[in-house]
Coordinates of C-alpha atoms in Angstrom, one line a residue:
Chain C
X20 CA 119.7 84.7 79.8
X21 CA 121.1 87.5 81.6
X22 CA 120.7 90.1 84.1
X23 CA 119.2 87.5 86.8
X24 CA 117.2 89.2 89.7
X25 CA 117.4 86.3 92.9
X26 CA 115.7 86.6 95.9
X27 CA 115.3 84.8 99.0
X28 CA 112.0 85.0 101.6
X29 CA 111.1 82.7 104.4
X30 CA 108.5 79.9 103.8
X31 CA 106.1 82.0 105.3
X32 CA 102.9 83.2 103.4
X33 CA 102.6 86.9 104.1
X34 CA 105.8 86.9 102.6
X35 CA 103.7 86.0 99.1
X36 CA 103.5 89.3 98.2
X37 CA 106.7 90.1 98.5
X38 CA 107.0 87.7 95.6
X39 CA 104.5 89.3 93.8
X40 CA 105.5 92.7 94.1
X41 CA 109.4 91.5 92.8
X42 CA 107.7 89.4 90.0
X43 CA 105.8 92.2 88.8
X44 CA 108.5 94.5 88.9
X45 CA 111.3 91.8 86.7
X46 CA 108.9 91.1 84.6
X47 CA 108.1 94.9 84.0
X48 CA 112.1 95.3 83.4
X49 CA 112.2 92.6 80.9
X50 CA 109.1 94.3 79.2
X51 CA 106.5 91.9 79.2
X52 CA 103.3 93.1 78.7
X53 CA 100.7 93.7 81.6
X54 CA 98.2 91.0 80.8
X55 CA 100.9 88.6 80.8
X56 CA 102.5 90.3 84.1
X57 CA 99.7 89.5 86.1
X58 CA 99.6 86.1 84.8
X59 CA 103.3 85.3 85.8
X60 CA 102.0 87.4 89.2
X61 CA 99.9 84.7 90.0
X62 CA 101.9 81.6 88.5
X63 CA 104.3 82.3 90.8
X64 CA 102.4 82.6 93.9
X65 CA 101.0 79.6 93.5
X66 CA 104.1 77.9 92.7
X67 CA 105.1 79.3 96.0
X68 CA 102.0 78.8 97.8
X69 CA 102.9 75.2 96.8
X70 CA 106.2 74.9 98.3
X71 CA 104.2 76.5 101.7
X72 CA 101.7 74.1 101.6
X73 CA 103.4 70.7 100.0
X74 CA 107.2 71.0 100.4
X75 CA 107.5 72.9 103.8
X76 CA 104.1 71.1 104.4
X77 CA 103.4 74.9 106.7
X78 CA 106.8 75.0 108.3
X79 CA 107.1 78.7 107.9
X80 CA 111.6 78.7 109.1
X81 CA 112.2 77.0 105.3
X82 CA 113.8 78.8 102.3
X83 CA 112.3 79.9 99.0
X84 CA 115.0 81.7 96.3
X85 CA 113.3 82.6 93.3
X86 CA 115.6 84.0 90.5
X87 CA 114.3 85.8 87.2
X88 CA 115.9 86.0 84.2
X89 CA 115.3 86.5 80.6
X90 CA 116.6 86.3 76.9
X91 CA 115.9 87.0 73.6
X92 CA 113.8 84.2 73.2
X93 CA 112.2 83.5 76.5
X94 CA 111.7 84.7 80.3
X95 CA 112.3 82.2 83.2
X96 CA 111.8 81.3 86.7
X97 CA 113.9 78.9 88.9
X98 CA 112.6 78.3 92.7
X99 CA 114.7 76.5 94.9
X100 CA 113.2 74.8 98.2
X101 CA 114.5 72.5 100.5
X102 CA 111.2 71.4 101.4
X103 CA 110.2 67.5 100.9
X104 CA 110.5 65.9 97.6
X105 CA 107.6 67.1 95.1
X106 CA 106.2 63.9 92.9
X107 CA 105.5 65.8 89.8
X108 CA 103.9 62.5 88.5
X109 CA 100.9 63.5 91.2
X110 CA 100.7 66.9 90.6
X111 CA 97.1 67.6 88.4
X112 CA 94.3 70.3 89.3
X113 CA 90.8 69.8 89.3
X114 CA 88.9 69.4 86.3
X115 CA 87.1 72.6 85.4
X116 CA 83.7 70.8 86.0
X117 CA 85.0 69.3 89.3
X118 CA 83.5 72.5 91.2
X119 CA 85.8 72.1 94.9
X120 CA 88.0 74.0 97.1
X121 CA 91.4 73.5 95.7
X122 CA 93.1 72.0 92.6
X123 CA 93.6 75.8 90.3
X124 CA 97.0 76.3 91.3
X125 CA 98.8 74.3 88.9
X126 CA 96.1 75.6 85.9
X127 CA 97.1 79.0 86.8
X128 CA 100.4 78.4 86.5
X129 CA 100.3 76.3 83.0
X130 CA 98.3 78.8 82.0
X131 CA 101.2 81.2 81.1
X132 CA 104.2 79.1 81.3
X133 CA 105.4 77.0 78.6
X134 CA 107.7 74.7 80.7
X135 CA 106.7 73.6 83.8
X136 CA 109.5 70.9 85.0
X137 CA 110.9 69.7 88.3
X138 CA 114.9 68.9 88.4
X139 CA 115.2 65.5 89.2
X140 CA 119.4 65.6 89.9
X141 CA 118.8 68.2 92.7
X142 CA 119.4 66.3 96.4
X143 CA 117.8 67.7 98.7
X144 CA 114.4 69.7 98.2
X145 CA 112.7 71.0 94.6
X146 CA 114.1 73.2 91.9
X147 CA 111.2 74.2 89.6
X148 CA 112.1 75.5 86.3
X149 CA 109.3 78.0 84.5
X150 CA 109.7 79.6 81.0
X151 CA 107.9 81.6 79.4
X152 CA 108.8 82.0 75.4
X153 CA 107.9 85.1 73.8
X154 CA 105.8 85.3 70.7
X155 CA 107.1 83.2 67.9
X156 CA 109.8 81.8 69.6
X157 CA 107.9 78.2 71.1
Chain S
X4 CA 93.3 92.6 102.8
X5 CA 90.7 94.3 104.3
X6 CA 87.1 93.1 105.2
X7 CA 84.2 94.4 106.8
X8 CA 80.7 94.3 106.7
X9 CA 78.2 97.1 105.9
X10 CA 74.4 97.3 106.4
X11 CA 72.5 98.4 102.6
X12 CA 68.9 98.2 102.7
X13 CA 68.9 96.1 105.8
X14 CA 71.2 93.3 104.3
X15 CA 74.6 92.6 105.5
X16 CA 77.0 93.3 102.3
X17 CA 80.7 91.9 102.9
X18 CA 83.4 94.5 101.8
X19 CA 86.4 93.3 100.8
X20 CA 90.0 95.1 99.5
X21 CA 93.2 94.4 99.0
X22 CA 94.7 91.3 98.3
X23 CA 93.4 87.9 98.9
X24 CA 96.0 85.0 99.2
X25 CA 97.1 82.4 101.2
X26 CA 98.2 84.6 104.1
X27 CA 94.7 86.5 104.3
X28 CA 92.0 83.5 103.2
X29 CA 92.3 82.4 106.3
X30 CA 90.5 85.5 108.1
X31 CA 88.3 85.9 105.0
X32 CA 87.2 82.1 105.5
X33 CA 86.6 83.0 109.5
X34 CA 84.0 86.2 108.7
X35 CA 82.5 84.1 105.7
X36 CA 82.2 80.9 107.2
X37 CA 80.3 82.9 110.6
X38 CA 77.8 84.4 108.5
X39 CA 77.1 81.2 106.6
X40 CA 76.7 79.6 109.7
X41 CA 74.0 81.7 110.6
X42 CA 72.4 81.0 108.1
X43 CA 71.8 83.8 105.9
X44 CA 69.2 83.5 103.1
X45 CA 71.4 85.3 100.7
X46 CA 75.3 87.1 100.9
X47 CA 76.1 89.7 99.1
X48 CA 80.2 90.3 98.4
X49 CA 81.7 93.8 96.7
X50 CA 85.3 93.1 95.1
X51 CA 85.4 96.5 94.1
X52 CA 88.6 97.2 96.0
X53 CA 90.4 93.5 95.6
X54 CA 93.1 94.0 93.9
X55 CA 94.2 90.3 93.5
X56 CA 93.0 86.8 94.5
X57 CA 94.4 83.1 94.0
X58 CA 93.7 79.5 94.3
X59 CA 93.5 79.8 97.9
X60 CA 91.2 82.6 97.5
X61 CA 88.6 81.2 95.2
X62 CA 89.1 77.8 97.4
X63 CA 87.4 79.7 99.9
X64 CA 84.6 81.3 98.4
X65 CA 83.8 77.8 96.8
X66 CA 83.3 76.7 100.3
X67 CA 81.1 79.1 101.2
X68 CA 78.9 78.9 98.4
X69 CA 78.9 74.9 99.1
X70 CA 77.9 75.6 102.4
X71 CA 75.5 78.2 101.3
X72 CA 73.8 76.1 98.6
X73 CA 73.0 73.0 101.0
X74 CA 70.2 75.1 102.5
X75 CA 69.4 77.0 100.0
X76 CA 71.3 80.6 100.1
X77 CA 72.6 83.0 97.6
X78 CA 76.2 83.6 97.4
X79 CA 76.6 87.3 95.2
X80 CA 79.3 88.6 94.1
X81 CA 79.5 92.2 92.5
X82 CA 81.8 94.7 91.3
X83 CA 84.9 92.2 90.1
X84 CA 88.0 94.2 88.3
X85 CA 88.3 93.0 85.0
X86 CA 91.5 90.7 86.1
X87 CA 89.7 89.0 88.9
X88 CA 86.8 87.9 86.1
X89 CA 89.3 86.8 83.6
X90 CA 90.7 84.4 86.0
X91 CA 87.1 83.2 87.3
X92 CA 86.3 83.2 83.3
X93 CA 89.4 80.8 82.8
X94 CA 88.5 78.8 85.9
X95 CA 84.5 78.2 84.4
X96 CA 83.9 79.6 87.6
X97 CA 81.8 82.7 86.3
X98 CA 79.3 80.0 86.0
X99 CA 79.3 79.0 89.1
X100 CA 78.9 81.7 91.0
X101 CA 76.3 84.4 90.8
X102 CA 78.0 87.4 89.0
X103 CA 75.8 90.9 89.3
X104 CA 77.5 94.5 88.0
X105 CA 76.6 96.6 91.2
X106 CA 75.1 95.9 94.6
X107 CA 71.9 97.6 92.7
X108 CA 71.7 94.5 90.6
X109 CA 71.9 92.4 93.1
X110 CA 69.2 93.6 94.9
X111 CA 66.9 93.4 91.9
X112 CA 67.7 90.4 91.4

């Protein structure tokens, strides 16, 4: 992995497309193509919107440092909180036929990425790890 | 985003553009939720100028077309981009909600 693009935006949620617009715009540099853009777009926000909601349970003054990279092999995503402790063991959507408000978030972003894993050595707050492997490389 | 609502045939028609996210569901859940309080028989929604929607987005039109279903109204949507119906597609939500072309369909519906 190299030529890493971090950033940093407060915990707020109009600062979600922010995220997006930086997302769309590493993952154009790394030359992924668009269909798959706009489904990292929207992994990531709900990642994000997660860490709002969940981690900072709404506490907008909190931290969010997203930082792209990418190989030969794969593109990935580490986002740092230090919002409360996620329990990844709890973390399922909605089934499909389950027709509510809420749940998608965590289909969206499965949807795409081919690791999804919390880092259970980090302290204080989450680091969520996301990658993405490119055709034939799984 | 954006939201407004326009008058076509006599029907209130919900306009949205823009993005739809966590930061802006809130305002669209505030118009929505006042119309469906009144008790319209039946709401049409144009997505031709959304440009994106998540979770939180969806979350809220699945409310309204809970609340709109316990007494009988129509929730319509028409118009979706092509990347707003593949992630209602991949949510089996296209079968939920009522899906028309144009606001033309909708009506003859």
């Amino acid at each position: 992995m190299k030529d890493a693009i971090v950033i940093t935006v407060p915990s707020h949620p109009k600062f979600l497309s922010v995220v997006r617009a930086v997302t769309v715009t590493a993952v154009r540099l790394y030359e992924i193509d668009d269909t798959t853009a706009e489904e990292i777009k929207l992994a990531i926000d709900e990642a994000c919107t997660n860490i709002i909601k969940h981690a900072y349970r709404g506490d907008t003054s909190g931290k969010i440092v997203l930082k792209y990279s990418a190989g030969r092999e794969a593109f990935k995503v580490v986002i740092d909180d230090n919002g409360l402790k996620a329990r990844p063991e709890s973390i399922r959507g909605r089934s499909f036929d389950d027709v509510r408000p809420g749940g998608l978030g965590i289909h969206f972003i499965k949807r795409v990425f081919d690791i999804y894993k919390f880092d259970a050595k980090k302290k204080r707050g989450n680091r969520l790890t996301l990658i993405k492997y490119f055709e034939g490389e799984k | 985003m954006n939201i407004t609502v326009a008058v076509y045939r006599g029907k209130k028609v919900v306009e949205l553009s823009g993005d739809i996210d966590m930061y802006s569901s809130p305002e669209l859940r505030e118009h929505l939720m006042a119309l469906i309080r009144r008790k319209v028989p039946s709401l049409p929604v144009n997505f031709g100028n959304v440009s994106y929607i998540d979770s939180s987005g969806i979350a809220t039109f699945v409310e309204g077309l809970k609340c709109m279903k316990s007494y009988g109204g129509r929730l319509q949507f028409f118009g979706i981009p092509e990347g707003i119906m593949e992630i209602l597609r991949f949510s089996k939500l296209d079968r939920v909600f009522e899906i028309y072309g144009n606001i033309e369909d909708v009506f003859d519906s």
